[in-house]
CSV table of C-alpha atoms in Angstrom, one decimal:
chain,number,residue,atom,x,y,z
A,1,MET,CA,41.5,52.4,-20.6
A,2,ALA,CA,39.5,54.5,-22.7
A,3,ARG,CA,39.2,52.2,-25.6
A,4,PRO,CA,36.2,50.5,-26.4
A,5,ARG,CA,34.7,53.4,-24.2
A,6,TRP,CA,32.6,51.3,-21.9
A,7,LEU,CA,36.0,50.0,-20.4
A,8,ALA,CA,35.9,53.6,-18.8
A,9,ARG,CA,33.7,53.1,-16.5
A,10,LEU,CA,35.1,49.3,-15.5
A,11,PRO,CA,36.8,50.9,-12.4
A,12,HIS,CA,34.0,52.4,-11.4
A,13,VAL,CA,31.9,48.8,-11.5
A,14,LEU,CA,34.7,47.5,-9.7
A,15,VAL,CA,34.6,50.1,-6.7
A,16,VAL,CA,31.3,49.7,-6.4
A,17,TYR,CA,31.9,46.1,-6.2
A,18,VAL,CA,34.2,46.1,-3.3
A,19,ALA,CA,32.3,48.9,-1.2
A,20,VAL,CA,29.5,46.6,-1.8
A,21,LEU,CA,31.1,43.8,-0.4
A,22,PHE,CA,33.0,45.6,2.6
A,23,GLY,CA,29.5,46.7,3.6
A,24,ALA,CA,28.1,43.5,3.9
A,25,LEU,CA,31.4,41.8,5.4
A,26,THR,CA,31.3,44.9,7.4
A,27,SER,CA,27.8,44.0,8.9
A,28,VAL,CA,28.5,39.6,9.4
A,29,GLN,CA,31.6,40.1,11.2
A,30,LEU,CA,29.9,42.5,13.7
A,31,GLN,CA,27.0,40.1,14.4
A,32,ASP,CA,28.5,37.1,13.5
A,33,HIS,CA,32.3,37.6,15.5
A,34,TYR,CA,31.2,40.5,17.9
A,35,ASP,CA,27.5,39.9,18.6
A,36,VAL,CA,26.0,43.0,17.9
A,37,HIS,CA,22.6,43.1,17.1
A,38,ASP,CA,22.0,46.6,17.4
A,39,PRO,CA,19.9,48.4,14.5
A,40,SER,CA,22.9,50.9,14.2
A,41,ILE,CA,25.1,48.4,12.6
A,42,VAL,CA,23.0,48.6,9.5
A,43,LEU,CA,23.7,52.4,9.1
A,44,LEU,CA,27.6,51.8,10.0
A,45,SER,CA,27.5,48.9,7.3
A,46,LEU,CA,26.3,51.6,4.5
A,47,PHE,CA,28.4,54.2,5.5
A,48,THR,CA,31.1,51.7,5.2
A,49,GLY,CA,30.1,51.2,2.0
A,50,PHE,CA,29.0,54.4,0.7
A,51,ALA,CA,32.3,56.0,1.9
A,52,ILE,CA,34.4,53.7,-0.6
A,53,VAL,CA,32.1,55.2,-3.5
A,54,ILE,CA,32.0,58.9,-2.5
A,55,ALA,CA,36.1,57.7,-2.6
A,56,MET,CA,35.8,58.5,-6.5
A,57,PHE,CA,35.0,61.5,-6.1
A,58,ARG,CA,35.7,63.4,-3.0
A,59,PRO,CA,38.8,61.1,-1.8
A,60,ILE,CA,39.0,63.3,1.2
A,61,ALA,CA,35.9,63.5,2.2
A,62,ALA,CA,35.1,59.5,2.2
A,63,TRP,CA,38.3,59.2,4.0
A,64,TRP,CA,37.1,61.5,6.5
A,65,LEU,CA,33.8,59.8,6.1
A,66,GLY,CA,35.4,56.0,6.9
A,67,LEU,CA,36.9,57.2,9.9
A,68,ILE,CA,34.2,59.0,11.7
A,69,SER,CA,32.7,55.3,10.6
A,70,ALA,CA,35.4,53.1,12.3
A,71,GLY,CA,35.4,55.1,15.3
A,72,PHE,CA,31.9,54.4,15.8
A,73,ILE,CA,32.1,51.1,15.1
A,74,ALA,CA,34.6,50.8,17.5
A,75,TRP,CA,32.5,52.0,20.3
A,76,THR,CA,30.1,50.2,19.2
A,77,ILE,CA,31.7,46.9,19.6
A,78,ARG,CA,33.8,47.9,22.9
A,79,ASP,CA,31.7,46.0,25.3
A,80,HIS,CA,31.8,43.0,23.1
A,81,VAL,CA,35.3,42.3,22.3
A,82,GLY,CA,36.0,38.6,23.5
A,83,GLN,CA,39.4,37.4,24.5
A,84,GLY,CA,41.4,37.1,21.5
A,85,GLN,CA,39.1,39.6,19.0
A,86,THR,CA,41.0,43.0,18.0
A,87,TRP,CA,39.6,46.3,18.6
A,88,PRO,CA,39.5,49.4,17.3
A,89,TRP,CA,39.9,48.0,14.3
A,90,THR,CA,37.6,44.6,13.4
A,91,GLY,CA,39.3,42.1,11.2
A,92,ILE,CA,37.4,43.4,8.4
A,93,GLY,CA,38.0,47.0,9.4
A,94,PRO,CA,41.7,47.9,8.1
A,95,PHE,CA,41.2,46.2,4.7
A,96,ALA,CA,37.6,48.2,4.6
A,97,SER,CA,39.5,51.3,4.9
A,98,ALA,CA,42.6,50.2,2.6
A,99,PRO,CA,40.0,51.4,-0.1
A,100,LEU,CA,40.4,54.8,0.4
A,101,ILE,CA,43.9,55.4,1.3
A,102,LEU,CA,44.3,53.9,-1.9
A,103,LEU,CA,41.4,56.2,-3.5
A,104,VAL,CA,43.0,59.2,-1.6
A,105,ALA,CA,46.4,58.4,-3.2
A,106,LEU,CA,46.1,58.3,-6.3
A,107,ARG,CA,44.3,61.4,-6.4
A,108,VAL,CA,46.4,63.5,-3.9
A,109,PRO,CA,50.1,65.0,-3.6
A,110,PRO,CA,52.0,62.3,-1.7
A,111,ARG,CA,52.2,64.5,1.5
A,112,VAL,CA,48.2,64.5,1.8
A,113,THR,CA,48.9,60.9,1.6
A,114,ILE,CA,51.3,60.5,4.3
A,115,ALA,CA,49.2,62.9,6.7
A,116,VAL,CA,46.4,60.4,5.8
A,117,THR,CA,48.4,57.2,6.4
A,118,GLY,CA,49.4,59.0,9.7
A,119,VAL,CA,46.1,60.5,10.9
A,120,SER,CA,44.6,56.4,10.4
A,121,VAL,CA,47.5,54.9,12.3
A,122,ALA,CA,47.6,57.3,14.9
A,123,TYR,CA,43.7,57.3,15.6
A,124,THR,CA,44.7,53.3,16.1
A,125,ILE,CA,47.2,54.1,18.5
A,126,VAL,CA,45.4,56.8,20.3
A,127,ALA,CA,42.4,54.4,20.9
A,128,GLU,CA,44.1,51.5,22.4
A,129,ALA,CA,46.5,53.5,24.3
A,130,LEU,CA,43.1,55.1,26.1
A,131,PHE,CA,40.6,52.5,25.3
A,132,LYS,CA,41.4,49.5,24.7
A,133,PRO,CA,39.1,46.3,26.4
A,134,GLU,CA,40.4,44.0,28.7
A,135,HIS,CA,41.9,41.1,26.7
A,136,SER,CA,41.6,42.5,23.3
A,137,ARG,CA,43.9,41.7,20.6
A,138,SER,CA,46.0,44.4,19.5
A,139,SER,CA,45.7,46.0,15.8
A,140,ILE,CA,48.2,48.5,15.3
A,141,VAL,CA,50.6,46.4,13.6
A,142,MET,CA,48.2,45.3,11.0
A,143,ALA,CA,46.9,48.9,10.3
A,144,LEU,CA,50.3,49.9,10.0
A,145,LEU,CA,51.2,47.4,6.9
A,146,VAL,CA,47.5,47.3,5.3
A,147,PHE,CA,47.3,50.9,5.5
A,148,GLY,CA,51.3,51.4,4.5
A,149,PHE,CA,50.9,49.0,1.3
A,150,ALA,CA,47.9,51.0,0.1
A,151,ALA,CA,49.6,54.3,0.5
A,152,LEU,CA,52.5,52.6,-1.3
A,153,LEU,CA,50.3,51.0,-3.7
A,154,GLY,CA,48.8,54.1,-5.1
A,155,TYR,CA,51.8,56.4,-5.0
A,156,ALA,CA,53.0,53.7,-7.4
A,157,LEU,CA,49.9,53.9,-9.5
A,158,ARG,CA,49.9,57.5,-10.0
A,159,ALA,CA,53.5,58.5,-10.8
A,160,THR,CA,53.4,56.0,-13.2
A,161,ARG,CA,50.7,57.6,-14.4
A,162,LEU,CA,51.8,61.3,-14.5
A,163,ALA,CA,54.8,59.8,-15.7
A,164,ARG,CA,53.1,58.3,-18.9
A,165,ARG,CA,51.2,61.4,-19.4
A,166,GLN,CA,54.3,63.2,-19.3
A,167,LEU,CA,55.7,61.0,-21.9
A,168,VAL,CA,52.3,61.4,-24.0
A,169,ALA,CA,52.8,65.6,-23.6
A,170,GLN,CA,56.8,64.9,-25.0
A,171,GLU,CA,56.5,62.8,-27.5
A,172,SER,CA,53.6,64.9,-28.7
A,173,LEU,CA,56.0,67.9,-27.8
A,174,THR,CA,59.0,66.4,-30.1
A,175,GLU,CA,56.9,65.4,-32.7
A,176,GLU,CA,55.9,69.2,-33.3
A,177,GLU,CA,59.0,70.4,-32.6
A,178,ARG,CA,60.6,68.1,-35.5
A,179,ALA,CA,57.7,69.3,-38.0
A,180,ARG,CA,58.1,72.6,-36.9
A,181,ARG,CA,62.2,72.2,-37.6
A,182,THR,CA,61.5,70.1,-41.0
A,183,LEU,CA,59.6,73.1,-42.1
A,184,LEU,CA,62.0,76.1,-41.0
A,185,GLU,CA,64.8,73.4,-42.4
A,186,GLU,CA,62.6,73.6,-45.9
A,187,ARG,CA,61.8,76.7,-46.0
A,188,SER,CA,65.7,77.5,-45.9
A,189,ARG,CA,66.1,75.3,-48.8
A,190,ILE,CA,63.9,77.6,-50.5
A,191,ALA,CA,65.4,80.2,-50.0
A,192,ARG,CA,68.2,79.5,-50.5
A,193,GLU,CA,67.4,78.2,-54.0
A,194,LEU,CA,65.9,80.9,-54.7
A,195,HIS,CA,68.6,82.9,-54.3
A,196,ASP,CA,70.7,81.5,-56.5
A,197,VAL,CA,68.0,82.1,-59.2
A,198,VAL,CA,67.0,85.5,-58.5
A,199,ALA,CA,70.8,86.0,-58.0
A,200,HIS,CA,71.8,84.9,-61.3
A,201,HIS,CA,69.0,86.6,-63.3
A,202,MET,CA,69.8,90.2,-61.5
A,203,SER,CA,73.3,89.5,-62.6
A,204,VAL,CA,72.4,88.8,-66.5
A,205,ILE,CA,70.2,92.4,-65.7
A,206,SER,CA,73.4,94.0,-64.4
A,207,ILE,CA,75.7,92.5,-67.7
A,208,GLN,CA,73.1,93.1,-70.2
A,209,ALA,CA,72.8,96.7,-69.1
A,210,GLN,CA,76.9,97.5,-69.0
A,211,VAL,CA,76.9,95.6,-72.8
A,212,ALA,CA,74.0,97.6,-74.2
A,213,PRO,CA,75.6,101.0,-75.3
A,214,HIS,CA,77.9,98.5,-77.5
A,215,LEU,CA,75.5,97.5,-79.5
A,216,VAL,CA,74.1,100.5,-80.4
A,217,GLU,CA,76.2,102.8,-82.8
A,218,ASN,CA,76.7,106.6,-81.2
A,219,PRO,CA,74.5,105.8,-77.8
A,220,SER,CA,73.0,108.9,-76.4
A,221,GLN,CA,74.3,110.1,-73.0
A,222,GLU,CA,70.8,109.7,-72.0
A,223,LEU,CA,70.5,105.9,-73.0
A,224,LYS,CA,74.2,105.5,-71.1
A,225,GLU,CA,73.3,107.1,-67.8
A,226,ASN,CA,69.5,105.2,-68.0
A,227,LEU,CA,71.7,102.3,-68.5
A,228,ALA,CA,74.8,102.9,-66.1
A,229,GLY,CA,71.3,103.7,-63.8
A,230,ILE,CA,69.5,99.9,-64.3
A,231,ARG,CA,73.5,98.4,-64.2
A,232,GLN,CA,73.9,100.3,-60.1
A,233,ASN,CA,70.2,99.4,-59.2
A,234,ALA,CA,70.5,95.6,-60.1
A,235,LEU,CA,74.1,95.4,-58.4
A,236,GLU,CA,73.0,97.4,-55.5
A,237,ALA,CA,69.8,94.9,-55.1
A,238,LEU,CA,72.0,91.9,-56.4
A,239,THR,CA,74.1,93.1,-53.0
A,240,GLU,CA,71.3,93.2,-51.0
A,241,LEU,CA,69.9,90.3,-51.9
A,242,ARG,CA,73.4,88.6,-50.5
A,243,ARG,CA,73.6,90.0,-47.6
A,244,VAL,CA,69.8,89.1,-46.5
A,245,LEU,CA,70.2,85.5,-47.8
A,246,GLY,CA,73.4,84.4,-48.4
A,247,VAL,CA,73.8,83.5,-44.7
A,248,LEU,CA,70.8,80.7,-45.7
A,249,ARG,CA,73.5,79.4,-47.4
A,250,SER,CA,75.6,76.1,-46.5
A,251,GLU,CA,79.5,76.1,-45.6
A,252,HIS,CA,79.8,72.7,-46.7
A,253,PRO,CA,80.7,72.3,-50.3
A,254,ASP,CA,79.3,69.3,-51.6
A,255,ASP,CA,75.9,70.6,-50.4
A,256,PRO,CA,73.4,70.8,-53.5
A,257,ALA,CA,72.9,74.3,-52.5
A,258,ASN,CA,75.7,75.5,-52.8
A,259,PRO,CA,76.4,78.5,-55.0
A,260,HIS,CA,78.5,76.4,-57.1
A,261,HIS,CA,76.0,74.0,-58.3
A,262,PRO,CA,73.1,74.4,-60.8
A,263,GLN,CA,69.9,73.9,-59.8
A,264,PRO,CA,68.0,71.4,-61.3
A,265,THR,CA,65.3,71.3,-63.8
A,266,LEU,CA,63.0,68.6,-65.5
A,267,ALA,CA,65.5,68.3,-68.2
A,268,GLU,CA,67.3,66.4,-66.1
A,269,LEU,CA,64.4,64.4,-65.1
A,270,ASP,CA,65.7,61.5,-67.0
A,271,ALA,CA,69.5,61.3,-65.2
A,272,LEU,CA,67.0,61.5,-61.7
A,273,VAL,CA,64.7,58.6,-62.8
A,274,ASP,CA,68.0,56.0,-64.3
A,275,ASN,CA,69.1,56.7,-60.6
A,276,VAL,CA,66.3,55.6,-59.1
A,277,ARG,CA,65.6,52.6,-61.2
A,278,ALA,CA,69.4,51.5,-60.6
A,279,ALA,CA,68.2,51.3,-57.3
A,280,GLY,CA,65.5,48.9,-57.9
A,281,LEU,CA,62.2,50.0,-58.3
A,282,GLU,CA,60.8,49.7,-61.8
A,283,ILE,CA,60.0,53.4,-63.1
A,284,THR,CA,57.8,54.0,-66.6
A,285,THR,CA,57.8,57.9,-67.1
A,286,GLU,CA,55.2,60.1,-69.5
A,287,ILE,CA,54.9,63.2,-70.6
A,288,ALA,CA,52.0,64.6,-72.2
A,289,GLY,CA,51.4,68.1,-73.9
A,290,ILE,CA,54.3,70.2,-75.8
A,291,ARG,CA,57.3,70.9,-73.6
A,292,ARG,CA,58.3,74.5,-73.0
A,293,PRO,CA,60.2,76.4,-70.6
A,294,LEU,CA,59.2,77.3,-67.2
A,295,THR,CA,60.4,79.9,-64.8
A,296,PRO,CA,63.8,79.1,-62.9
A,297,GLY,CA,61.5,78.6,-59.4
A,298,ALA,CA,58.5,76.6,-61.4
A,299,GLU,CA,61.0,74.1,-63.2
A,300,LEU,CA,63.2,74.3,-59.8
A,301,THR,CA,60.1,73.5,-57.6
A,302,ALA,CA,58.4,70.8,-60.6
A,303,TYR,CA,62.0,68.8,-60.1
A,304,ARG,CA,62.2,69.1,-56.0
A,305,ILE,CA,58.4,67.7,-56.0
A,306,VAL,CA,59.4,64.5,-58.2
A,307,GLN,CA,62.6,63.8,-56.3
A,308,GLU,CA,61.0,63.9,-53.3
A,309,ALA,CA,57.6,61.5,-54.1
A,310,LEU,CA,60.2,59.0,-55.7
A,311,SER,CA,62.8,58.9,-52.8
A,312,ASN,CA,59.7,57.8,-50.8
A,313,CYS,CA,58.7,55.5,-53.2
A,314,LEU,CA,62.3,54.4,-52.4
A,315,ARG,CA,62.0,54.2,-48.5
A,316,HIS,CA,58.8,53.2,-48.0
A,317,ALA,CA,57.1,51.2,-51.6
A,318,GLN,CA,60.4,48.8,-51.8
A,319,GLY,CA,59.0,46.1,-54.9
A,320,SER,CA,56.5,48.3,-56.0
A,321,ARG,CA,55.8,49.8,-59.6
A,322,VAL,CA,56.2,54.0,-60.0
A,323,GLU,CA,54.6,56.0,-62.5
A,324,VAL,CA,55.7,59.2,-63.5
A,325,GLY,CA,53.1,61.1,-65.2
A,326,ILE,CA,54.1,65.2,-66.4
A,327,ALA,CA,51.7,66.8,-68.4
A,328,TYR,CA,52.0,70.5,-69.9
A,329,GLY,CA,48.3,72.2,-70.1
A,330,PRO,CA,47.5,75.5,-71.4
A,331,ARG,CA,48.3,77.3,-68.2
A,332,GLU,CA,49.1,74.5,-65.8
A,333,LEU,CA,51.8,71.4,-65.4
A,334,HIS,CA,50.7,68.1,-63.5
A,335,LEU,CA,52.8,66.2,-61.5
A,336,CYS,CA,52.0,62.7,-60.6
A,337,VAL,CA,54.0,60.0,-59.1
A,338,ALA,CA,51.6,56.5,-58.0
A,339,ASN,CA,52.8,53.8,-56.9
A,340,SER,CA,51.6,50.3,-56.5
A,341,ALA,CA,51.6,48.3,-53.3
A,342,PRO,CA,55.0,47.5,-52.3
A,343,THR,CA,56.2,43.6,-52.2
A,344,ARG,CA,58.0,43.7,-49.4
A,345,ALA,CA,58.1,45.4,-45.8
A,346,ALA,CA,60.4,49.0,-45.9
A,347,ALA,CA,63.2,49.0,-43.6
A,348,PRO,CA,63.2,51.6,-40.8
A,349,SER,CA,63.8,55.2,-42.2
A,350,PRO,CA,66.0,57.1,-39.9
A,351,GLY,CA,64.2,60.7,-41.9
A,352,ALA,CA,62.4,62.9,-39.7
A,353,GLY,CA,59.2,61.7,-41.9
A,354,HIS,CA,57.6,65.4,-42.9
A,355,GLY,CA,58.7,65.3,-46.2
A,356,LEU,CA,55.4,66.3,-47.8
A,357,LEU,CA,55.5,69.1,-45.4
A,358,GLY,CA,58.5,70.3,-47.5
A,359,MET,CA,56.6,69.6,-51.4
A,360,ARG,CA,53.4,71.6,-50.1
A,361,GLU,CA,55.4,74.4,-49.1
A,362,ARG,CA,57.0,74.0,-52.8
A,363,ALA,CA,53.7,74.0,-54.5
A,364,GLY,CA,51.8,76.1,-52.3
A,365,MET,CA,54.6,79.3,-52.3
A,366,LEU,CA,53.9,79.6,-56.1
A,367,GLY,CA,50.3,79.4,-56.0
A,368,GLY,CA,49.7,75.3,-57.2
A,369,GLU,CA,48.0,72.9,-55.0
A,370,LEU,CA,49.6,69.2,-53.8
A,371,ALA,CA,47.3,66.0,-52.7
A,372,ALA,CA,48.8,62.5,-51.4
A,373,GLY,CA,46.9,60.1,-50.1
A,374,PRO,CA,46.5,56.2,-50.6
A,375,ARG,CA,45.3,54.8,-54.0
A,376,PRO,CA,41.7,53.0,-53.9
A,377,GLY,CA,43.9,49.8,-55.2
A,378,GLY,CA,46.9,49.9,-53.1
A,379,GLY,CA,49.5,51.5,-53.2
A,380,TYR,CA,50.5,55.5,-52.3
A,381,GLU,CA,50.2,58.9,-55.3
A,382,VAL,CA,51.0,61.8,-55.4
A,383,SER,CA,50.1,64.7,-57.5
A,384,ALA,CA,50.3,68.5,-57.8
A,385,VAL,CA,49.7,71.5,-60.2
A,386,LEU,CA,51.9,74.5,-60.6
A,387,PRO,CA,51.1,77.5,-62.7
A,388,MET,CA,53.0,77.7,-66.0
A,389,ASP,CA,53.8,81.0,-64.7
A,390,LEU,CA,55.8,81.3,-68.7
A,391,PRO,CA,58.3,84.3,-68.9
A,392,GLY,CA,56.2,86.0,-71.2
A,393,SER,CA,57.5,89.7,-71.7
A,394,ALA,CA,60.4,89.7,-69.7
A,395,ALA,CA,61.4,86.5,-71.6
A,396,SER,CA,60.7,88.3,-75.2
A,397,GLY,CA,63.2,90.8,-74.5
A,398,THR,CA,66.1,88.6,-73.2
A,399,ASP,CA,65.7,86.8,-76.0
A,400,GLU,CA,65.6,90.0,-78.5
A,401,THR,CA,68.8,91.1,-76.8
A,402,GLU,CA,70.1,87.9,-77.3
A,403,ARG,CA,69.7,88.3,-81.2
A,404,ALA,CA,71.1,92.0,-80.7
A,405,SER,CA,74.4,90.2,-79.2
């Protein structure tokens, strides 16, 4: 009852209304049924209603106030009880005390509720056993039924509220755990892919260092020793890399991160688009700028971002038109995957729903940025900017080695 905000005060208003109602009914019953015209009945009626109001904030203290007020009422009407009239509770008395027990049960543990209900019933039994007027009717059964019902109702409502609160907390923890697990899985996948990229380059360095002495006539002993040292360091680094990161590899042979699977690049973008187009999406691609080679990490990251964005379009934007744009800038690679509003409802997806986390993780790993959100005219858009970390001098050295070979 927190939305809208004014509903949060509705229970308080109802409790105040109940307090005024029972206070007025107590006063009327004392005067009309028990023929009590003592001025003290006004004060006792006010205490009866005031106790219900206080129970919203101090339930135990309010219950004691209500029980003491009931005791004074019983003492006041004792000499006025007629044939068949109830005592020590008036006809309205148990019902005026029931809200107190209900509010107590909503706020305190069950054992305290049992004690409060027991004391209220015990008060009735002791009062009737010691001070019951002649010709009066017992109110033990009525008090037991009314107080027991109020206690059980309060316990049930309290248990329901606590269960709902625990469920909400558990759902929040589950969502956080799912997001954390998805993020860790994506990081592990990135680590496996980086392991493949780095391992490939370290292997190339080792082979080039081994072949280089045979490409030079009469190489000096120092050159051979330096190249042998380079090869040995490359092999040691490769061994250590495999020891640390190799455990992240999947044991399943069909896993795309398997060492026998080549890592995808933007050169395979057409095949990816054709596969998604065959699944029922209308896709157009546009490439701006001069296409040129990127570092393996940048190629893989760009491909994975486009792949994940197209997968999201398949899952959540069926029947939409998708535009894939790639722009090669002087220093940055710009990616954009945008879809129009879907023409039919998407089927429930069994996935974790955290693909954007992985895309942001990949872009951030390279020092880039990724933004995603709804488009003004409907649909959704994912855009990323990745640094163009071109091979530079390392590529030049590789080219020279290749030309020499």
